[in-house]
């Protein structure tokens, strides 16, 4: 949850800062400055608007928001590929660094990449949401979604890196000019994409808390609202204190993502063969 909240706040702050409409919070600032109030207001408004999605107890109801996120992702990929061809030379990186892969920070990058590909925590809920949950249907869903993700990732990473090389930012959209209207649409879609992703991650986090601390107890609407609000606004408060996604992604990728993607899944696979 912290990851996606940080991405929303950083995206809004980045676009607004480039337009010189307001300033963002300094990294890990313990105080909230007056200049940061517009950012806080935007993020708080976004969280309040999405609270209806956060409180849902049926993952199927999030299918429409997920469809919107998929469309937004398509717009982002198209915008990056389309605008990378004619990007200004001053924004391009050094072409001699195009194939320089092993550089300082490569291990941190592995953690970030691992985090990006972790979807294991959603799989059981998605399986249960299928009308007739069978392994064949679930196999089709996983293969189709993974293939689409692979295509999008390859298009974004290869196109973006070959153009910007050593100047490549963590968010590829930040490599383009602030007045590029096509990329500005993609930036809007990026924020919208993250806002529709948060409810799904919140759903999983809440279910884990319910299973860990309240297993076997009857459903309580008060507890449901309290846990959901605590997750959402707690993560938002932490995310507003920093716009450095690197630390967040490295820690989450190096610990939780590595365990979920490689250790736990391999262990389960080994147990199935026994």
mmCIF file of C-alpha atoms in Angstrom:
data_model
loop_
_atom_site.group_PDB
_atom_site.id
_atom_site.type_symbol
_atom_site.label_atom_id
_atom_site.label_comp_id
_atom_site.label_asym_id
_atom_site.label_seq_id
_atom_site.Cartn_x
_atom_site.Cartn_y
_atom_site.Cartn_z
ATOM 1 C CA UNK A 1 0.000 0.000 0.000
ATOM 2 C CA UNK A 2 2.758 2.449 0.823
ATOM 3 C CA UNK A 3 4.241 1.907 -2.616
ATOM 4 C CA UNK A 4 1.146 2.876 -4.579
ATOM 5 C CA UNK A 5 0.298 5.761 -2.258
ATOM 6 C CA UNK A 6 3.807 7.136 -2.737
ATOM 7 C CA UNK A 7 3.497 6.783 -6.510
ATOM 8 C CA UNK A 8 0.257 8.773 -6.562
ATOM 9 C CA UNK A 9 1.612 11.575 -4.414
ATOM 10 C CA UNK A 10 4.906 11.696 -6.303
ATOM 11 C CA UNK A 11 3.194 11.766 -9.690
ATOM 12 C CA UNK A 12 0.938 14.647 -8.691
ATOM 13 C CA UNK A 13 3.854 16.476 -7.127
ATOM 14 C CA UNK A 14 6.127 15.941 -10.128
ATOM 15 C CA UNK A 15 3.655 17.267 -12.685
ATOM 16 C CA UNK A 16 2.686 20.226 -10.525
ATOM 17 C CA UNK A 17 6.295 21.103 -9.772
ATOM 18 C CA UNK A 18 7.181 21.131 -13.469
ATOM 19 C CA UNK A 19 4.281 23.485 -14.104
ATOM 20 C CA UNK A 20 5.532 25.654 -11.196
ATOM 21 C CA UNK A 21 2.092 25.730 -9.622
ATOM 22 C CA UNK A 22 3.252 24.534 -6.232
ATOM 23 C CA UNK A 23 6.149 22.848 -4.478
ATOM 24 C CA UNK A 24 6.305 19.396 -2.952
ATOM 25 C CA UNK A 25 7.433 18.141 0.395
ATOM 26 C CA UNK A 26 11.173 17.650 0.862
ATOM 27 C CA UNK A 27 12.307 14.054 1.235
ATOM 28 C CA UNK A 28 11.603 12.665 4.718
ATOM 29 C CA UNK A 29 10.556 16.101 5.972
ATOM 30 C CA UNK A 30 9.165 15.868 9.513
ATOM 31 C CA UNK A 31 7.086 19.015 9.022
ATOM 32 C CA UNK A 32 4.399 19.897 6.504
ATOM 33 C CA UNK A 33 5.127 23.191 4.780
ATOM 34 C CA UNK A 34 2.534 25.619 3.477
ATOM 35 C CA UNK A 35 3.696 25.045 -0.097
ATOM 36 C CA UNK A 36 2.834 21.359 0.255
ATOM 37 C CA UNK A 37 -0.814 21.946 1.158
ATOM 38 C CA UNK A 38 -2.095 21.674 -2.455
ATOM 39 C CA UNK A 39 -0.383 18.297 -2.778
ATOM 40 C CA UNK A 40 -1.874 17.122 0.502
ATOM 41 C CA UNK A 41 -5.317 18.351 -0.537
ATOM 42 C CA UNK A 42 -5.158 16.530 -3.873
ATOM 43 C CA UNK A 43 -4.029 13.255 -2.331
ATOM 44 C CA UNK A 44 -6.583 13.503 0.491
ATOM 45 C CA UNK A 45 -9.346 14.198 -2.035
ATOM 46 C CA UNK A 46 -8.228 11.211 -4.073
ATOM 47 C CA UNK A 47 -8.247 8.972 -1.004
ATOM 48 C CA UNK A 48 -11.688 10.184 0.084
ATOM 49 C CA UNK A 49 -13.115 9.649 -3.411
ATOM 50 C CA UNK A 50 -11.699 6.130 -3.598
ATOM 51 C CA UNK A 51 -12.857 5.185 -0.094
ATOM 52 C CA UNK A 52 -15.999 3.623 -1.556
ATOM 53 C CA UNK A 53 -13.781 1.196 -3.476
ATOM 54 C CA UNK A 54 -11.646 0.558 -0.406
ATOM 55 C CA UNK A 55 -14.622 -0.546 1.674
ATOM 56 C CA UNK A 56 -15.887 -3.165 -0.763
ATOM 57 C CA UNK A 57 -15.955 -6.731 0.525
ATOM 58 C CA UNK A 58 -16.368 -8.293 -2.918
ATOM 59 C CA UNK A 59 -13.318 -8.292 -5.177
ATOM 60 C CA UNK A 60 -15.555 -8.736 -8.233
ATOM 61 C CA UNK A 61 -16.810 -5.169 -7.747
ATOM 62 C CA UNK A 62 -13.288 -3.950 -8.467
ATOM 63 C CA UNK A 63 -13.369 -5.412 -11.979
ATOM 64 C CA UNK A 64 -14.555 -2.155 -13.568
ATOM 65 C CA UNK A 65 -11.802 -0.141 -11.938
ATOM 66 C CA UNK A 66 -9.303 -2.784 -13.035
ATOM 67 C CA UNK A 67 -10.597 -2.490 -16.601
ATOM 68 C CA UNK A 68 -10.079 1.260 -16.438
ATOM 69 C CA UNK A 69 -6.542 0.671 -15.152
ATOM 70 C CA UNK A 70 -5.881 -1.644 -18.091
ATOM 71 C CA UNK A 71 -7.052 1.010 -20.564
ATOM 72 C CA UNK A 72 -4.909 3.626 -18.816
ATOM 73 C CA UNK A 73 -1.907 1.348 -19.080
ATOM 74 C CA UNK A 74 -2.489 1.011 -22.812
ATOM 75 C CA UNK A 75 -2.550 4.802 -23.163
ATOM 76 C CA UNK A 76 0.719 5.094 -21.218
ATOM 77 C CA UNK A 77 2.492 2.478 -23.334
ATOM 78 C CA UNK A 78 1.280 4.031 -26.585
ATOM 79 C CA UNK A 79 2.284 7.538 -25.456
ATOM 80 C CA UNK A 80 5.806 6.509 -24.458
ATOM 81 C CA UNK A 81 6.425 4.509 -27.629
ATOM 82 C CA UNK A 82 4.925 7.218 -29.856
ATOM 83 C CA UNK A 83 6.721 10.186 -28.277
ATOM 84 C CA UNK A 84 10.081 8.441 -27.803
ATOM 85 C CA UNK A 85 10.600 8.449 -31.558
ATOM 86 C CA UNK A 86 10.543 12.235 -31.863
ATOM 87 C CA UNK A 87 11.864 13.282 -28.454
ATOM 88 C CA UNK A 88 14.173 16.295 -28.395
ATOM 89 C CA UNK A 89 17.888 15.502 -28.681
ATOM 90 C CA UNK A 90 18.660 17.420 -25.490
ATOM 91 C CA UNK A 91 16.547 14.936 -23.541
ATOM 92 C CA UNK A 92 18.164 11.851 -25.043
ATOM 93 C CA UNK A 93 20.866 9.920 -23.226
ATOM 94 C CA UNK A 94 24.307 8.856 -24.350
ATOM 95 C CA UNK A 95 23.848 6.034 -26.909
ATOM 96 C CA UNK A 96 27.189 4.497 -25.903
ATOM 97 C CA UNK A 97 25.617 3.535 -22.550
ATOM 98 C CA UNK A 98 22.759 1.627 -24.144
ATOM 99 C CA UNK A 99 24.271 -1.794 -23.428
ATOM 100 C CA UNK A 100 25.958 -0.954 -20.138
ATOM 101 C CA UNK A 101 23.807 -3.136 -17.896
ATOM 102 C CA UNK A 102 25.921 -3.993 -14.853
ATOM 103 C CA UNK A 103 26.390 -0.643 -13.147
ATOM 104 C CA UNK A 104 26.242 0.618 -9.539
ATOM 105 C CA UNK A 105 22.814 -0.082 -8.061
ATOM 106 C CA UNK A 106 22.176 -3.254 -10.055
ATOM 107 C CA UNK A 107 21.242 -5.256 -6.942
ATOM 108 C CA UNK A 108 18.814 -2.578 -5.786
ATOM 109 C CA UNK A 109 17.310 -2.698 -9.267
ATOM 110 C CA UNK A 110 16.770 -6.453 -8.951
ATOM 111 C CA UNK A 111 14.739 -5.829 -5.803
ATOM 112 C CA UNK A 112 12.653 -3.198 -7.572
ATOM 113 C CA UNK A 113 12.042 -5.484 -10.551
ATOM 114 C CA UNK A 114 11.060 -8.333 -8.240
ATOM 115 C CA UNK A 115 8.532 -6.099 -6.513
ATOM 116 C CA UNK A 116 7.065 -5.014 -9.839
ATOM 117 C CA UNK A 117 6.320 -8.594 -10.871
ATOM 118 C CA UNK A 118 4.855 -9.809 -7.584
ATOM 119 C CA UNK A 119 1.151 -10.568 -7.917
ATOM 120 C CA UNK A 120 1.074 -13.764 -5.872
ATOM 121 C CA UNK A 121 -0.866 -12.176 -3.020
ATOM 122 C CA UNK A 122 -3.826 -11.523 -5.349
ATOM 123 C CA UNK A 123 -4.028 -14.902 -7.035
ATOM 124 C CA UNK A 124 -6.264 -16.763 -4.578
ATOM 125 C CA UNK A 125 -8.781 -13.911 -4.435
ATOM 126 C CA UNK A 126 -8.855 -13.709 -8.226
ATOM 127 C CA UNK A 127 -9.308 -17.472 -8.459
ATOM 128 C CA UNK A 128 -12.275 -17.318 -6.084
ATOM 129 C CA UNK A 129 -13.829 -14.470 -8.107
ATOM 130 C CA UNK A 130 -14.169 -16.617 -11.257
ATOM 131 C CA UNK A 131 -17.777 -17.678 -11.900
ATOM 132 C CA UNK A 132 -16.797 -21.330 -12.181
ATOM 133 C CA UNK A 133 -13.369 -21.540 -10.528
ATOM 134 C CA UNK A 134 -11.501 -24.314 -12.296
ATOM 135 C CA UNK A 135 -7.784 -24.755 -12.838
ATOM 136 C CA UNK A 136 -8.222 -24.596 -16.618
ATOM 137 C CA UNK A 137 -9.967 -21.231 -16.445
ATOM 138 C CA UNK A 138 -7.468 -19.902 -13.951
ATOM 139 C CA UNK A 139 -4.671 -21.110 -16.202
ATOM 140 C CA UNK A 140 -6.131 -19.108 -19.090
ATOM 141 C CA UNK A 141 -6.495 -15.991 -16.936
ATOM 142 C CA UNK A 142 -2.947 -16.143 -15.607
ATOM 143 C CA UNK A 143 -1.373 -16.806 -19.003
ATOM 144 C CA UNK A 144 -3.341 -14.019 -20.702
ATOM 145 C CA UNK A 145 -2.630 -11.449 -17.986
ATOM 146 C CA UNK A 146 1.041 -12.381 -17.702
ATOM 147 C CA UNK A 147 1.504 -12.207 -21.472
ATOM 148 C CA UNK A 148 -0.098 -8.757 -21.633
ATOM 149 C CA UNK A 149 2.073 -7.560 -18.755
ATOM 150 C CA UNK A 150 5.182 -8.902 -20.462
ATOM 151 C CA UNK A 151 4.381 -7.083 -23.708
ATOM 152 C CA UNK A 152 3.717 -3.782 -21.919
ATOM 153 C CA UNK A 153 6.873 -4.057 -19.820
ATOM 154 C CA UNK A 154 9.044 -4.861 -22.824
ATOM 155 C CA UNK A 155 7.639 -1.988 -24.873
ATOM 156 C CA UNK A 156 8.127 0.525 -22.063
ATOM 157 C CA UNK A 157 11.524 -0.666 -20.898
ATOM 158 C CA UNK A 158 13.196 -1.246 -24.262
ATOM 159 C CA UNK A 159 11.793 1.851 -25.949
ATOM 160 C CA UNK A 160 12.452 4.108 -22.983
ATOM 161 C CA UNK A 161 15.929 2.831 -22.186
ATOM 162 C CA UNK A 162 17.232 2.853 -25.747
ATOM 163 C CA UNK A 163 16.227 6.512 -26.062
ATOM 164 C CA UNK A 164 17.241 7.879 -22.641
ATOM 165 C CA UNK A 165 19.977 5.352 -21.635
ATOM 166 C CA UNK A 166 21.983 6.925 -18.777
ATOM 167 C CA UNK A 167 19.354 9.649 -18.256
ATOM 168 C CA UNK A 168 16.536 7.182 -17.634
ATOM 169 C CA UNK A 169 14.443 8.181 -14.623
ATOM 170 C CA UNK A 170 12.704 5.799 -12.253
ATOM 171 C CA UNK A 171 9.452 7.061 -13.751
ATOM 172 C CA UNK A 172 9.992 7.092 -17.511
ATOM 173 C CA UNK A 173 7.356 9.813 -17.922
ATOM 174 C CA UNK A 174 9.638 12.244 -16.085
ATOM 175 C CA UNK A 175 12.139 11.995 -18.939
ATOM 176 C CA UNK A 176 9.813 13.865 -21.278
ATOM 177 C CA UNK A 177 9.224 17.602 -21.457
ATOM 178 C CA UNK A 178 6.698 19.124 -19.066
ATOM 179 C CA UNK A 179 4.742 20.750 -21.910
ATOM 180 C CA UNK A 180 4.343 17.544 -23.945
ATOM 181 C CA UNK A 181 0.550 17.236 -24.073
ATOM 182 C CA UNK A 182 0.614 13.577 -25.116
ATOM 183 C CA UNK A 183 2.815 12.653 -22.158
ATOM 184 C CA UNK A 184 0.701 14.836 -19.863
ATOM 185 C CA UNK A 185 -2.282 12.682 -20.794
ATOM 186 C CA UNK A 186 -0.153 9.644 -19.977
ATOM 187 C CA UNK A 187 0.780 11.215 -16.625
ATOM 188 C CA UNK A 188 -2.883 11.682 -15.833
ATOM 189 C CA UNK A 189 -3.545 8.061 -16.794
ATOM 190 C CA UNK A 190 -0.644 6.991 -14.589
ATOM 191 C CA UNK A 191 -2.190 8.671 -11.554
ATOM 192 C CA UNK A 192 -5.593 7.240 -12.454
ATOM 193 C CA UNK A 193 -4.031 3.808 -12.877
ATOM 194 C CA UNK A 194 -2.511 3.952 -9.416
ATOM 195 C CA UNK A 195 -5.765 5.184 -7.866
ATOM 196 C CA UNK A 196 -7.570 2.133 -9.241
ATOM 197 C CA UNK A 197 -4.778 -0.190 -8.102
ATOM 198 C CA UNK A 198 -4.836 0.938 -4.472
ATOM 199 C CA UNK A 199 -8.269 -0.595 -3.650
ATOM 200 C CA UNK A 200 -7.112 -4.023 -4.824
ATOM 201 C CA UNK A 201 -3.957 -3.879 -2.711
ATOM 202 C CA UNK A 202 -5.999 -2.561 0.204
ATOM 203 C CA UNK A 203 -8.395 -5.495 -0.175
ATOM 204 C CA UNK A 204 -5.567 -8.008 0.123
ATOM 205 C CA UNK A 205 -3.942 -6.199 3.051
ATOM 206 C CA UNK A 206 -7.247 -6.005 4.938
ATOM 207 C CA UNK A 207 -8.011 -9.683 4.346
ATOM 208 C CA UNK A 208 -4.582 -10.645 5.682
ATOM 209 C CA UNK A 209 -5.182 -8.585 8.831
ATOM 210 C CA UNK A 210 -8.642 -10.108 9.263
ATOM 211 C CA UNK A 211 -7.259 -13.613 8.868
ATOM 212 C CA UNK A 212 -4.330 -12.991 11.218
ATOM 213 C CA UNK A 213 -6.109 -11.220 14.084
ATOM 214 C CA UNK A 214 -9.866 -11.785 13.723
ATOM 215 C CA UNK A 215 -10.124 -15.258 12.226
ATOM 216 C CA UNK A 216 -13.331 -17.025 13.224
ATOM 217 C CA UNK A 217 -15.012 -13.857 14.482
ATOM 218 C CA UNK A 218 -18.267 -12.589 12.933
ATOM 219 C CA UNK A 219 -18.089 -9.722 10.455
ATOM 220 C CA UNK A 220 -18.142 -6.272 12.042
ATOM 221 C CA UNK A 221 -18.829 -3.185 9.943
ATOM 222 C CA UNK A 222 -17.148 -0.972 12.524
ATOM 223 C CA UNK A 223 -13.995 -3.080 12.480
ATOM 224 C CA UNK A 224 -14.129 -3.221 8.691
ATOM 225 C CA UNK A 225 -14.222 0.573 8.369
ATOM 226 C CA UNK A 226 -11.599 1.079 11.078
ATOM 227 C CA UNK A 227 -9.099 -1.361 9.560
ATOM 228 C CA UNK A 228 -9.644 -0.008 6.045
ATOM 229 C CA UNK A 229 -9.273 3.615 7.143
ATOM 230 C CA UNK A 230 -6.176 2.777 9.152
ATOM 231 C CA UNK A 231 -4.507 1.150 6.147
ATOM 232 C CA UNK A 232 -5.425 3.917 3.703
ATOM 233 C CA UNK A 233 -4.687 7.008 5.755
ATOM 234 C CA UNK A 234 -1.723 5.460 7.563
ATOM 235 C CA UNK A 235 -0.056 4.651 4.261
ATOM 236 C CA UNK A 236 -0.973 8.067 2.866
ATOM 237 C CA UNK A 237 0.556 9.842 5.866
ATOM 238 C CA UNK A 238 3.815 7.948 5.454
ATOM 239 C CA UNK A 239 3.895 8.509 1.698
ATOM 240 C CA UNK A 240 3.469 12.268 2.062
ATOM 241 C CA UNK A 241 6.712 12.435 4.021
ATOM 242 C CA UNK A 242 8.837 11.270 1.108
ATOM 243 C CA UNK A 243 8.951 11.240 -2.665
ATOM 244 C CA UNK A 244 11.921 8.872 -2.791
ATOM 245 C CA UNK A 245 10.429 5.710 -4.235
ATOM 246 C CA UNK A 246 13.833 4.064 -4.449
ATOM 247 C CA UNK A 247 14.088 3.254 -0.745
ATOM 248 C CA UNK A 248 10.496 2.002 -0.589
ATOM 249 C CA UNK A 249 10.866 -0.237 -3.614
ATOM 250 C CA UNK A 250 14.266 -1.575 -2.582
ATOM 251 C CA UNK A 251 13.086 -2.561 0.898
ATOM 252 C CA UNK A 252 9.786 -4.021 -0.296
ATOM 253 C CA UNK A 253 11.443 -5.768 -3.223
ATOM 254 C CA UNK A 254 14.393 -7.101 -1.263
ATOM 255 C CA UNK A 255 12.259 -8.495 1.563
ATOM 256 C CA UNK A 256 8.615 -9.222 0.776
ATOM 257 C CA UNK A 257 8.801 -9.489 -3.018
ATOM 258 C CA UNK A 258 11.808 -11.796 -3.000
ATOM 259 C CA UNK A 259 10.159 -14.052 -0.435
ATOM 260 C CA UNK A 260 6.829 -14.173 -2.285
ATOM 261 C CA UNK A 261 8.187 -14.529 -5.806
ATOM 262 C CA UNK A 262 11.104 -16.891 -5.298
ATOM 263 C CA UNK A 263 11.272 -18.502 -1.851
ATOM 264 C CA UNK A 264 7.656 -19.228 -0.850
ATOM 265 C CA UNK A 265 6.515 -20.132 -4.363
ATOM 266 C CA UNK A 266 9.486 -22.471 -4.841
ATOM 267 C CA UNK A 267 8.831 -24.080 -1.468
ATOM 268 C CA UNK A 268 5.172 -24.675 -2.336
ATOM 269 C CA UNK A 269 6.201 -26.124 -5.683
ATOM 270 C CA UNK A 270 8.618 -28.506 -3.977
ATOM 271 C CA UNK A 271 5.938 -29.624 -1.502
ATOM 272 C CA UNK A 272 3.537 -30.352 -4.368
ATOM 273 C CA UNK A 273 6.074 -32.704 -5.941
ATOM 274 C CA UNK A 274 6.605 -34.655 -2.713
#
